[in-house]
mmCIF file as gemmi writes it, N, C-alpha and C atoms, coordinates in Angstrom:
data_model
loop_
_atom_site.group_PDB
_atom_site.id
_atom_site.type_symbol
_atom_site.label_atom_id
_atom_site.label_alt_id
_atom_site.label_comp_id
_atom_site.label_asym_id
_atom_site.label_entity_id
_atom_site.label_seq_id
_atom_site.pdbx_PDB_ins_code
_atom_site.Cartn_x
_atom_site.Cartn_y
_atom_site.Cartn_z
_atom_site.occupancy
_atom_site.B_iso_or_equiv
_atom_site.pdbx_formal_charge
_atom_site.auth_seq_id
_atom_site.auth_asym_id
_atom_site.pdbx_PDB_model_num
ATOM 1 N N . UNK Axp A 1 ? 1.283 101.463 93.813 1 0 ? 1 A 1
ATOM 2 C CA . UNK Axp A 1 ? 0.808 100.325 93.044 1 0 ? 1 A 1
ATOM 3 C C . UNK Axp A 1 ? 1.988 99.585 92.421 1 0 ? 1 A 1
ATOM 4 N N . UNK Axp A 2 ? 3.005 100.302 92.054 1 0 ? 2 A 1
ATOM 5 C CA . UNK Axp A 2 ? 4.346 99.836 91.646 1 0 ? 2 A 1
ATOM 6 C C . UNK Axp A 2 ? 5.321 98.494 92.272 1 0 ? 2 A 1
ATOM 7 N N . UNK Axp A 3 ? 5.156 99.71 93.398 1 0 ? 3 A 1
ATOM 8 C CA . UNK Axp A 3 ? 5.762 98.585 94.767 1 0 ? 3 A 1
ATOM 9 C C . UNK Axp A 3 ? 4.88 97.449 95.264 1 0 ? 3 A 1
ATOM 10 N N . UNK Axp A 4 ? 3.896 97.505 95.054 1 0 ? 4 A 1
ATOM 11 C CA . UNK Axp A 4 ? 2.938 96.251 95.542 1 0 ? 4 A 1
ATOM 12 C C . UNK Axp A 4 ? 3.111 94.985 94.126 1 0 ? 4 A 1
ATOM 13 N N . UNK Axp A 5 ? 2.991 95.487 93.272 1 0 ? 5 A 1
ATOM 14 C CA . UNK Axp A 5 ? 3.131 94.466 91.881 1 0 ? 5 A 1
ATOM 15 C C . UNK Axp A 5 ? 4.623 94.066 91.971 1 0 ? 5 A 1
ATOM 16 N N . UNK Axp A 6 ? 5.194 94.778 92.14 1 0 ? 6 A 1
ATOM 17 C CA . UNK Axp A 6 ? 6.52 93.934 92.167 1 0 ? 6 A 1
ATOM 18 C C . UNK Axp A 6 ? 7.083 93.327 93.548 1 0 ? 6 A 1
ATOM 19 N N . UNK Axp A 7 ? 6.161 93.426 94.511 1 0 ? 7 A 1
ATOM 20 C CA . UNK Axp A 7 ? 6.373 92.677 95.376 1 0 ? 7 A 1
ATOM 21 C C . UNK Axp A 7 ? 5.729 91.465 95.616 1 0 ? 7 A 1
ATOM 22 N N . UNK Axp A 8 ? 6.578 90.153 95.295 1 0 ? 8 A 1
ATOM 23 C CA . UNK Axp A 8 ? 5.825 89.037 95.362 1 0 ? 8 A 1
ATOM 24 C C . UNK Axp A 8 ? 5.482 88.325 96.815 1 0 ? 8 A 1
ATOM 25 N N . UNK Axp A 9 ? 5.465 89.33 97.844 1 0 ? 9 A 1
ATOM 26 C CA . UNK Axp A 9 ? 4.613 88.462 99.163 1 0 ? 9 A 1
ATOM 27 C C . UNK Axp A 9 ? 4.048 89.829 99.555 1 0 ? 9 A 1
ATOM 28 N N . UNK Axp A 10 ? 3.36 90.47 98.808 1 0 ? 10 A 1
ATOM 29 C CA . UNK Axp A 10 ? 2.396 91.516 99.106 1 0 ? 10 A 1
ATOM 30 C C . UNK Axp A 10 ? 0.854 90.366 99.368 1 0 ? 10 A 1
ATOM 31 N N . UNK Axp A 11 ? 0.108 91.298 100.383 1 0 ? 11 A 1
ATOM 32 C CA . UNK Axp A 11 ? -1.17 90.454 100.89 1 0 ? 11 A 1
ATOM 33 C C . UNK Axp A 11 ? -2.347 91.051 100.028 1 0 ? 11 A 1
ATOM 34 N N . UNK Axp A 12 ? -3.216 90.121 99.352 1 0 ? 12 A 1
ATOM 35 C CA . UNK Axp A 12 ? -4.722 90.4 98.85 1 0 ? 12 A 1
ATOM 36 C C . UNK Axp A 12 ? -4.653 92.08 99.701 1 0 ? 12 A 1
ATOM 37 N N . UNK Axp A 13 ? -4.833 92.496 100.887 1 0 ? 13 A 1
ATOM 38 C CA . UNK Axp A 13 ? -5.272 93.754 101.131 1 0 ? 13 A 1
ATOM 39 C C . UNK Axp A 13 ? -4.164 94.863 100.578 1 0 ? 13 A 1
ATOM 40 N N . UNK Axp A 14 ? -3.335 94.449 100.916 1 0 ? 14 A 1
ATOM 41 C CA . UNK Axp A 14 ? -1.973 95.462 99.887 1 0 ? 14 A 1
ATOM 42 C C . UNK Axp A 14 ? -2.415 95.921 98.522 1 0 ? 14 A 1
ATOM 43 N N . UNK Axp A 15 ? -2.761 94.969 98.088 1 0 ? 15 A 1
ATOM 44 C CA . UNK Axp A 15 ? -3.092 94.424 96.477 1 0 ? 15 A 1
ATOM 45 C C . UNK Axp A 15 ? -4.325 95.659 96.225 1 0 ? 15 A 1
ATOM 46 N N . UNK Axp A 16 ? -5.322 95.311 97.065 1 0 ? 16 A 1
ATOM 47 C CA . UNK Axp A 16 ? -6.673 95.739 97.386 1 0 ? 16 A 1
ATOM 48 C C . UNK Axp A 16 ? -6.162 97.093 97.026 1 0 ? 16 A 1
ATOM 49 N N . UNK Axp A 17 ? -5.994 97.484 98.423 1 0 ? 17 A 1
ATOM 50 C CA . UNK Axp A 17 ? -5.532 99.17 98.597 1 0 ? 17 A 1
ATOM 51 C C . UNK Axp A 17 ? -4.668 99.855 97.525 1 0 ? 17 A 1
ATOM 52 N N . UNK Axp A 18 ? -3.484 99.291 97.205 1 0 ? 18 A 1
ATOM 53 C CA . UNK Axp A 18 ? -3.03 99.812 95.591 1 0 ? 18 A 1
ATOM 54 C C . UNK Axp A 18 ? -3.825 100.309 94.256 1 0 ? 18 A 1
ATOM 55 N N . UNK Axp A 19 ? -4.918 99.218 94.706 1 0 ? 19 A 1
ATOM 56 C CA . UNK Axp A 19 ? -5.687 98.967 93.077 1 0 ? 19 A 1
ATOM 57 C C . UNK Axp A 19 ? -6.929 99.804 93.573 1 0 ? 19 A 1
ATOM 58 N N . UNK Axp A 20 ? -7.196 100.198 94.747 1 0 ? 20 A 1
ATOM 59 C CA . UNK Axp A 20 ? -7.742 101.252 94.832 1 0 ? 20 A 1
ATOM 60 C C . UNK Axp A 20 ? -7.32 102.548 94.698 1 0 ? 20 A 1
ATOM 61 N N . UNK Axp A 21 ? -6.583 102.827 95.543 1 0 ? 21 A 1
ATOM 62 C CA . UNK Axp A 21 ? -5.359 104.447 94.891 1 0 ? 21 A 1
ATOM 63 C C . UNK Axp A 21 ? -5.145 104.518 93.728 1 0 ? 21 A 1
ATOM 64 N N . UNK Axp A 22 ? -4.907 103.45 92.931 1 0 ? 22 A 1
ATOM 65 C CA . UNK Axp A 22 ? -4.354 103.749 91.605 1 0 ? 22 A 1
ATOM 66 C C . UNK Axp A 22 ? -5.913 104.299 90.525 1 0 ? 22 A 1
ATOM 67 N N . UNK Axp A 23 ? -7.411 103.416 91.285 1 0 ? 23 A 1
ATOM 68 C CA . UNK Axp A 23 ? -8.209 103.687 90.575 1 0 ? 23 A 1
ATOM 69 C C . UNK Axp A 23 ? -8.849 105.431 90.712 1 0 ? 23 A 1
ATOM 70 N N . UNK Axp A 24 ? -8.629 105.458 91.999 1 0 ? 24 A 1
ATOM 71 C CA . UNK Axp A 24 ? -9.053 106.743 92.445 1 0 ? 24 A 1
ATOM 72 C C . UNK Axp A 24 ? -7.876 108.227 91.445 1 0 ? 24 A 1
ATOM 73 N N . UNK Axp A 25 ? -6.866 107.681 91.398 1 0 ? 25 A 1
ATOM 74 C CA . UNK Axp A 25 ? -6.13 108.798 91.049 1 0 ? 25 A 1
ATOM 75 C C . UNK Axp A 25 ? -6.185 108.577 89.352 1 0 ? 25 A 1
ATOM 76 N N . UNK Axp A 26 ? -6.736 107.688 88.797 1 0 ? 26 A 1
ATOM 77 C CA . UNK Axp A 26 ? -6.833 107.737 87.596 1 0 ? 26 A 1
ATOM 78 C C . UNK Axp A 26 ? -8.314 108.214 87.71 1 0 ? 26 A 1
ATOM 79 N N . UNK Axp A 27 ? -9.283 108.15 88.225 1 0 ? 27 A 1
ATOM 80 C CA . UNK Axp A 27 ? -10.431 108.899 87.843 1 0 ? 27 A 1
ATOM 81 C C . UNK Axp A 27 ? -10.229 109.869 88.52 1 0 ? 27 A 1
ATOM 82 N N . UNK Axp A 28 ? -9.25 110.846 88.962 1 0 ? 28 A 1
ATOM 83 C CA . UNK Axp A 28 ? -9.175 112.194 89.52 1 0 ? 28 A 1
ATOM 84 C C . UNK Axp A 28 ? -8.414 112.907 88.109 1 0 ? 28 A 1
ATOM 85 N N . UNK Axp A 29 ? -7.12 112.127 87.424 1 0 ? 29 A 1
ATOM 86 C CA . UNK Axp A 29 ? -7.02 112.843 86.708 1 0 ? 29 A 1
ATOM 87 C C . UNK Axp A 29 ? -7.989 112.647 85.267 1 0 ? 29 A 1
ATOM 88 N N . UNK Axp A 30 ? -8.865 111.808 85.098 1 0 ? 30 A 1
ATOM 89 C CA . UNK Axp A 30 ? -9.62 112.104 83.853 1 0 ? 30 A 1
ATOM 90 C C . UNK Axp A 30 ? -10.993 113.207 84.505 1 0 ? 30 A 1
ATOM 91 N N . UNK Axp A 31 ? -11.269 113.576 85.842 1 0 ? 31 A 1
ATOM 92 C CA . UNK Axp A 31 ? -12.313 114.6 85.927 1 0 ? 31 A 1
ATOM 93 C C . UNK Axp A 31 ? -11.564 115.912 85.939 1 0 ? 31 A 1
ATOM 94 N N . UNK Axp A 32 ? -10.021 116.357 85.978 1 0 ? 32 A 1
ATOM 95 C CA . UNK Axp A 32 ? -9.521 117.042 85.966 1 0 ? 32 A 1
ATOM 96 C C . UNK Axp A 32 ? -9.302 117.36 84.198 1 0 ? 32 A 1
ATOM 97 N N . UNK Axp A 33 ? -8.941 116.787 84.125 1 0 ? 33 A 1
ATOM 98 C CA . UNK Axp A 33 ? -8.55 116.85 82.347 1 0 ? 33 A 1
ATOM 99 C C . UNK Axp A 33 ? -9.728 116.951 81.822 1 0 ? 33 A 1
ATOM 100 N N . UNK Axp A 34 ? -10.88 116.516 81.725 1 0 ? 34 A 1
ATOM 101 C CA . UNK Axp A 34 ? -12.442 117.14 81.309 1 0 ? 34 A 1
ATOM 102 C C . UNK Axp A 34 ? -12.746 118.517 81.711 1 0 ? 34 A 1
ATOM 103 N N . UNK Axp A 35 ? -12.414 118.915 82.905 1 0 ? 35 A 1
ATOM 104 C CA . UNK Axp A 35 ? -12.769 120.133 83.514 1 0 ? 35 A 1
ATOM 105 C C . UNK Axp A 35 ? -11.618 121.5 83.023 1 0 ? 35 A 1
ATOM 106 N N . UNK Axp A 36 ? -10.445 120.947 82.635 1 0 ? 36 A 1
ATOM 107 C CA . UNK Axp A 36 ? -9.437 121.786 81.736 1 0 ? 36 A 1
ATOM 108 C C . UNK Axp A 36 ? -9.714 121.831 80.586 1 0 ? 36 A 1
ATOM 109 N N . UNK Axp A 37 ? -10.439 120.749 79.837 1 0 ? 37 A 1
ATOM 110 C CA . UNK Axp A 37 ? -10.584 120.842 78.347 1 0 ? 37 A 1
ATOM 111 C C . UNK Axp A 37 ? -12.246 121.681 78.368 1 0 ? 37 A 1
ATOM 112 N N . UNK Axp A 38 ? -12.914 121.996 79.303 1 0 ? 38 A 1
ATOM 113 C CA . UNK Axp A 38 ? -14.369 122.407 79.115 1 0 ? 38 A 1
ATOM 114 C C . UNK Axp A 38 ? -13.929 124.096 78.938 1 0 ? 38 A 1
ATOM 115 N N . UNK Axp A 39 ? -13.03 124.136 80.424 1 0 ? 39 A 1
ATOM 116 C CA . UNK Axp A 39 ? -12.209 125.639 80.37 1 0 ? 39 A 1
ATOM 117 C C . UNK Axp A 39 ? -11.445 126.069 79.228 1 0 ? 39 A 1
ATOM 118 N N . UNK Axp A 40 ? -10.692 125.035 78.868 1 0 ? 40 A 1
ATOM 119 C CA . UNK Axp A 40 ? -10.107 125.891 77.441 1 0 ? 40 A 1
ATOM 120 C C . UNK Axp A 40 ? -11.235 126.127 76.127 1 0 ? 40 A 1
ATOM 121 N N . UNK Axp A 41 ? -12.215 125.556 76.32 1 0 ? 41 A 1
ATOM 122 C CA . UNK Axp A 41 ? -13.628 125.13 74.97 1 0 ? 41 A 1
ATOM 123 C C . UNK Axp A 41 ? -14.209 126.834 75.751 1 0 ? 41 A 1
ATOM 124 N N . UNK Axp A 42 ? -14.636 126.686 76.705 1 0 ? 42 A 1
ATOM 125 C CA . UNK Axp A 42 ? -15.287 127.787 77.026 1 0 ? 42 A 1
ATOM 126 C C . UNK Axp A 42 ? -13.934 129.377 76.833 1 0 ? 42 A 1
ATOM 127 N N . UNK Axp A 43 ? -13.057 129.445 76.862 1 0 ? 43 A 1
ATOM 128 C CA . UNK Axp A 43 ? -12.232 130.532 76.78 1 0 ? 43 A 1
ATOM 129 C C . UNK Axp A 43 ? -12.084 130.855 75.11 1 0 ? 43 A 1
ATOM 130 N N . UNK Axp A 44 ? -11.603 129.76 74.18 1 0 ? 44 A 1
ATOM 131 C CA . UNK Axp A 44 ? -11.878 129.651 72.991 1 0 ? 44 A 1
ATOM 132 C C . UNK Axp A 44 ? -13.302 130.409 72.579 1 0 ? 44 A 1
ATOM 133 N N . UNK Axp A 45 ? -14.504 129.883 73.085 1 0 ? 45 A 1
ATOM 134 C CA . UNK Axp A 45 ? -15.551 130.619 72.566 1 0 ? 45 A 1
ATOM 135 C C . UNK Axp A 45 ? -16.068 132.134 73.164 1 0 ? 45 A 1
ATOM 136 N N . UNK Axp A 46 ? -15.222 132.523 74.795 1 0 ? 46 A 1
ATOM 137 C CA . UNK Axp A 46 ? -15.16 134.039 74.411 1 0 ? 46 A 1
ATOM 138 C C . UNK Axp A 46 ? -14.537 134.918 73.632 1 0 ? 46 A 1
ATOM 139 N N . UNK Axp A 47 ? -13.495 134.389 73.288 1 0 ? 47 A 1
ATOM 140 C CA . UNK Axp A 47 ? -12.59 134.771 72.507 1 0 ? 47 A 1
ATOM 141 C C . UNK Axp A 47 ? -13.279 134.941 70.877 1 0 ? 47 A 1
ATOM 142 N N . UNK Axp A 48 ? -13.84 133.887 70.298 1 0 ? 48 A 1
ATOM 143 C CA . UNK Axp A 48 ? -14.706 133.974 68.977 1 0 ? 48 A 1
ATOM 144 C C . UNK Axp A 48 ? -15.734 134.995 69.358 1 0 ? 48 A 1
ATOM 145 N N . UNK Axp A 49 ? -16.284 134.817 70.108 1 0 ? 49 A 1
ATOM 146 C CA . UNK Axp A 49 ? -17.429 135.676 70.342 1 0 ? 49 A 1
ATOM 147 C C . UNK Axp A 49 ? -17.111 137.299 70.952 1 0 ? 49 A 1
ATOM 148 N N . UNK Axp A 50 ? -16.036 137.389 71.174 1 0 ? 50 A 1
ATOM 149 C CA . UNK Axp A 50 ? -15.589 139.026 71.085 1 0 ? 50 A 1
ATOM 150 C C . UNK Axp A 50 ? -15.506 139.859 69.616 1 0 ? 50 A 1
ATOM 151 N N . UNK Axp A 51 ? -14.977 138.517 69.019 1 0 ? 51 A 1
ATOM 152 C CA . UNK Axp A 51 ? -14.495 139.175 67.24 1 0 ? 51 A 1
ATOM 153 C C . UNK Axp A 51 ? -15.944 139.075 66.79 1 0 ? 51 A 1
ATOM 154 N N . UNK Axp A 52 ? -16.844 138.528 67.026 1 0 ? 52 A 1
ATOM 155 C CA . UNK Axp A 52 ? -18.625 138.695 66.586 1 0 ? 52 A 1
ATOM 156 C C . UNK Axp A 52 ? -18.868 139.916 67.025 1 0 ? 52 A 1
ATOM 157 N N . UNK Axp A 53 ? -18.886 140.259 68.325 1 0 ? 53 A 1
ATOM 158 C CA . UNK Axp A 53 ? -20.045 141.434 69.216 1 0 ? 53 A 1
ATOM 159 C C . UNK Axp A 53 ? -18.914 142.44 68.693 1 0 ? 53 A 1
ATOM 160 N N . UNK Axp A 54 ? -17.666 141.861 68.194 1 0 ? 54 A 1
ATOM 161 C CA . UNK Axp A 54 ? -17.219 143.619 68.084 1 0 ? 54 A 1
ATOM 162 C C . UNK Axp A 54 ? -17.638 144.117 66.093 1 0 ? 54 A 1
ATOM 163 N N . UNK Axp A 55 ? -18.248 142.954 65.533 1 0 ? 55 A 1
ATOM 164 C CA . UNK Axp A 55 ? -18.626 143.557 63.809 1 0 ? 55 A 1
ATOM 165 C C . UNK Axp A 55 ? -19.852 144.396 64.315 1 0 ? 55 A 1
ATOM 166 N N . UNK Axp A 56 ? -20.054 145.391 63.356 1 0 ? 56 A 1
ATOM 167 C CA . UNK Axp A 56 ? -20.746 146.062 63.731 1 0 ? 56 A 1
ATOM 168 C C . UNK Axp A 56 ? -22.116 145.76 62.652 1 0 ? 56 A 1
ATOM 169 N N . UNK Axp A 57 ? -23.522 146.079 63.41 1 0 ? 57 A 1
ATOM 170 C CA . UNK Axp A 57 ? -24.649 145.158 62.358 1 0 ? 57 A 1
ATOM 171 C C . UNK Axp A 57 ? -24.972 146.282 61.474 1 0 ? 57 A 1
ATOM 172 N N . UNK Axp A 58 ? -24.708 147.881 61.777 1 0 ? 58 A 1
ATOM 173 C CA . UNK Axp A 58 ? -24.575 148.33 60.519 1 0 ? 58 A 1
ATOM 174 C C . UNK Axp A 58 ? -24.494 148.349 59.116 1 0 ? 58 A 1
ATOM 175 N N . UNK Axp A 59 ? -23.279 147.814 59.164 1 0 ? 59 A 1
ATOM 176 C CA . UNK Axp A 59 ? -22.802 147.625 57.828 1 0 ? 59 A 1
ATOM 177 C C . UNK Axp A 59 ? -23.155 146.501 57.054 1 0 ? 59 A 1
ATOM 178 N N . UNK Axp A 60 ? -24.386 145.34 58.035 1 0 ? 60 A 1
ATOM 179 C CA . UNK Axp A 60 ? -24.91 144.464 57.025 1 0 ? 60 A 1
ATOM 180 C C . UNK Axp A 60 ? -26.64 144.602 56.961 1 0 ? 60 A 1
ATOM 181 N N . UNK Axp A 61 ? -26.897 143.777 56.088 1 0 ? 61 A 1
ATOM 182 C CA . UNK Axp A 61 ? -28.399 143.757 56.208 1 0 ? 61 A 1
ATOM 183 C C . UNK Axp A 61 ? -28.587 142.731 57.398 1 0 ? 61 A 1
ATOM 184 N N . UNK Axp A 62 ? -30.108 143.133 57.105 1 0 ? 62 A 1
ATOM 185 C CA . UNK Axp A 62 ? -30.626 142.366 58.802 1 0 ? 62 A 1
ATOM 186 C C . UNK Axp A 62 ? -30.488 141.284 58.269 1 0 ? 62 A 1
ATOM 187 N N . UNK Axp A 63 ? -31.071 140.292 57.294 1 0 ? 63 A 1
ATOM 188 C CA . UNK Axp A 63 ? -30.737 139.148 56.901 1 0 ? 63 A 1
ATOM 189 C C . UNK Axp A 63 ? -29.232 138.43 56.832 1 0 ? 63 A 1
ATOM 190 N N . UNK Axp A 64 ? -28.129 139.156 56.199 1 0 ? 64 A 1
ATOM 191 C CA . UNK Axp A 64 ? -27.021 138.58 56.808 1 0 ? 64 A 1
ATOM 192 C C . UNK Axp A 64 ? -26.391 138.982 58.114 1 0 ? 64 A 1
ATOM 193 N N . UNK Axp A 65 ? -27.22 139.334 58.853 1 0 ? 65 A 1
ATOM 194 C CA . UNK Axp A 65 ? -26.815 139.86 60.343 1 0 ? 65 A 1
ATOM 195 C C . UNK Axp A 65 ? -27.326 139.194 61.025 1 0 ? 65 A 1
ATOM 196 N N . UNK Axp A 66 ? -28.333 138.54 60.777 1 0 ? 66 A 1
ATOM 197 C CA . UNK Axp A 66 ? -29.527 137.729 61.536 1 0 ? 66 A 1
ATOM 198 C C . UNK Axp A 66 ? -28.549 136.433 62.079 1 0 ? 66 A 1
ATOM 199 N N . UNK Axp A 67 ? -28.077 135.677 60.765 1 0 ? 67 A 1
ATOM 200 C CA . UNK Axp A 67 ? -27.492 134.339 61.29 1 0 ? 67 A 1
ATOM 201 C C . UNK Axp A 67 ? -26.32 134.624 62.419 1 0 ? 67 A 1
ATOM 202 N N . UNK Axp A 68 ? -25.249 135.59 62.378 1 0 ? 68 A 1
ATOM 203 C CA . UNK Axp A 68 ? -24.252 135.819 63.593 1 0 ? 68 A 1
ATOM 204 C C . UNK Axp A 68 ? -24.859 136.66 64.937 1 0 ? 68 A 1
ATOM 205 N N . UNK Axp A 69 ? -26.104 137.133 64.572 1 0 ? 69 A 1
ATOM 206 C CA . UNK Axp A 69 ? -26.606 137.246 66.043 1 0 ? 69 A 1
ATOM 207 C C . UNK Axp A 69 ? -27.631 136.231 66.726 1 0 ? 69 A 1
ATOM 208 N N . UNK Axp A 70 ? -27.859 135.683 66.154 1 0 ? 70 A 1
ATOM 209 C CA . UNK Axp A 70 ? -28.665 134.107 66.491 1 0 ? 70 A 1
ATOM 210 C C . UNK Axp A 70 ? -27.204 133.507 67.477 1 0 ? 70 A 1
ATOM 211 N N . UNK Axp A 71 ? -26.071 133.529 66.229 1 0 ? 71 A 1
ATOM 212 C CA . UNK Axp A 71 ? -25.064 132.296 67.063 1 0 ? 71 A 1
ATOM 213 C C . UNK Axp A 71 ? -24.176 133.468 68.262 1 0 ? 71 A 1
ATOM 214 N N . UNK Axp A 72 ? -23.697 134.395 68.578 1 0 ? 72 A 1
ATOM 215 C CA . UNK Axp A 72 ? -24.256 135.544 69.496 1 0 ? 72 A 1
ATOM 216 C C . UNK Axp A 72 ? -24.951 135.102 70.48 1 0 ? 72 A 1
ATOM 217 N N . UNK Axp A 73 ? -26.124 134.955 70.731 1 0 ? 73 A 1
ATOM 218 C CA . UNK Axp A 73 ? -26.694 134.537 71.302 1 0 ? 73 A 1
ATOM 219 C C . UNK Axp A 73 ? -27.162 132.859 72.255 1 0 ? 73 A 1
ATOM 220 N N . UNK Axp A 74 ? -26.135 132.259 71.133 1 0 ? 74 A 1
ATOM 221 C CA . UNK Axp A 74 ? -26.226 130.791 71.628 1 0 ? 74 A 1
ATOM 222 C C . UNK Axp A 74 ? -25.168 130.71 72.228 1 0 ? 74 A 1
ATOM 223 N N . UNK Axp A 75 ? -23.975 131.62 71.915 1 0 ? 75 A 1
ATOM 224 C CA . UNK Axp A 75 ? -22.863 131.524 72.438 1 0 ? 75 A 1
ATOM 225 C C . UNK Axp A 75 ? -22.356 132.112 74.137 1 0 ? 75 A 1
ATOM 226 N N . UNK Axp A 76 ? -23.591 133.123 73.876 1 0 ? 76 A 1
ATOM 227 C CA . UNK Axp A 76 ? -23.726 134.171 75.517 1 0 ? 76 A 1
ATOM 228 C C . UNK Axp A 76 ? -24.815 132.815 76.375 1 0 ? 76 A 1
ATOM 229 N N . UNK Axp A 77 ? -25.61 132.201 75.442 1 0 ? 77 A 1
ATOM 230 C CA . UNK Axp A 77 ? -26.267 131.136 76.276 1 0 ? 77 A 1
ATOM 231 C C . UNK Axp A 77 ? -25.373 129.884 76.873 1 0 ? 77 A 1
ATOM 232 N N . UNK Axp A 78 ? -24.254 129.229 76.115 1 0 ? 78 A 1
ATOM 233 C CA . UNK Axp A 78 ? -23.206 128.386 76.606 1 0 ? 78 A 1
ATOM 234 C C . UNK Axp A 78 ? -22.705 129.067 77.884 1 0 ? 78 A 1
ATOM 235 N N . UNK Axp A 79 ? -22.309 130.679 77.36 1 0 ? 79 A 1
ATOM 236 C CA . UNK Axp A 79 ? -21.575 131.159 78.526 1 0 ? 79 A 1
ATOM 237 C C . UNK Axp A 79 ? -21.658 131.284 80.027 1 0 ? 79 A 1
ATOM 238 N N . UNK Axp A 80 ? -23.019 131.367 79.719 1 0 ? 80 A 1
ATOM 239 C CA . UNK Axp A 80 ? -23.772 131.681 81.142 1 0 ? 80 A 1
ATOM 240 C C . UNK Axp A 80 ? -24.155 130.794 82.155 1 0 ? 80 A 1
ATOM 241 N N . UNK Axp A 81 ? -24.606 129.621 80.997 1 0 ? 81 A 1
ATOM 242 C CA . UNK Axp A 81 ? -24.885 128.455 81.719 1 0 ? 81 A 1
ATOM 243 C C . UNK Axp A 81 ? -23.986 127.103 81.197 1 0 ? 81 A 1
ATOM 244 N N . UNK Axp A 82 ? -22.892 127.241 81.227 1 0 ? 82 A 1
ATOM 245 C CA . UNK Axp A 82 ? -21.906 126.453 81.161 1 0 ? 82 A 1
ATOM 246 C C . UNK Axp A 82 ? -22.524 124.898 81.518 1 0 ? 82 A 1
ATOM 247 N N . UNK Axp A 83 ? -22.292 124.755 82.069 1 0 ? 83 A 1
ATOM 248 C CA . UNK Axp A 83 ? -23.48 123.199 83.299 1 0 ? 83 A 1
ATOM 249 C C . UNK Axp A 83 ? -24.344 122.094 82.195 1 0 ? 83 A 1
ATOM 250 N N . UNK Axp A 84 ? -25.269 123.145 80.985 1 0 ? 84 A 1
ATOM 251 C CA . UNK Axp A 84 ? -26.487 122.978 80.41 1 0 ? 84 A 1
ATOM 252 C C . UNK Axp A 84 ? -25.789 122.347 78.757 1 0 ? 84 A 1
């Protein structure tokens, strides 16, 4: 696309085809960079959710145990179905 803009007897189809490659590889790297930032969001939340499943519900009442196994549970639901 470089070489076509700075070439001043490049043809409408030159032009064309540049400004197509250039569009294609800019929407390749923003579905790439969404799909790295979903992977690092999803690795982040196994990671939180190891330090959850490893407290033990013992040592609390069911009432303050209730709310971190609710989110536990929403979190094994992200996991699974990533997509949703």
């Amino acid at each position: 696309a470089k070489e076509v803009s700075e070439n001043g007897n490049a043809t409408a189809e030159e032009v064309k085809t540049a400004t197509d490659a250039l569009n294609a590889a800019i929407k390749a790297k923003e579905t790439q960079d969404a799909s790295d930032k979903k992977a690092a969001s999803l690795d982040a939340l196994k990671a939180v959710q190891a330090q959850g499943n490893a407290i033990d519900e013992a040592d609390y009442t069911p009432n303050s145990y209730a709310p971190l196994k609710d989110a536990l549970t929403a979190a094994q639901n992200i996991i699974d179905n990533p997509e949703d």
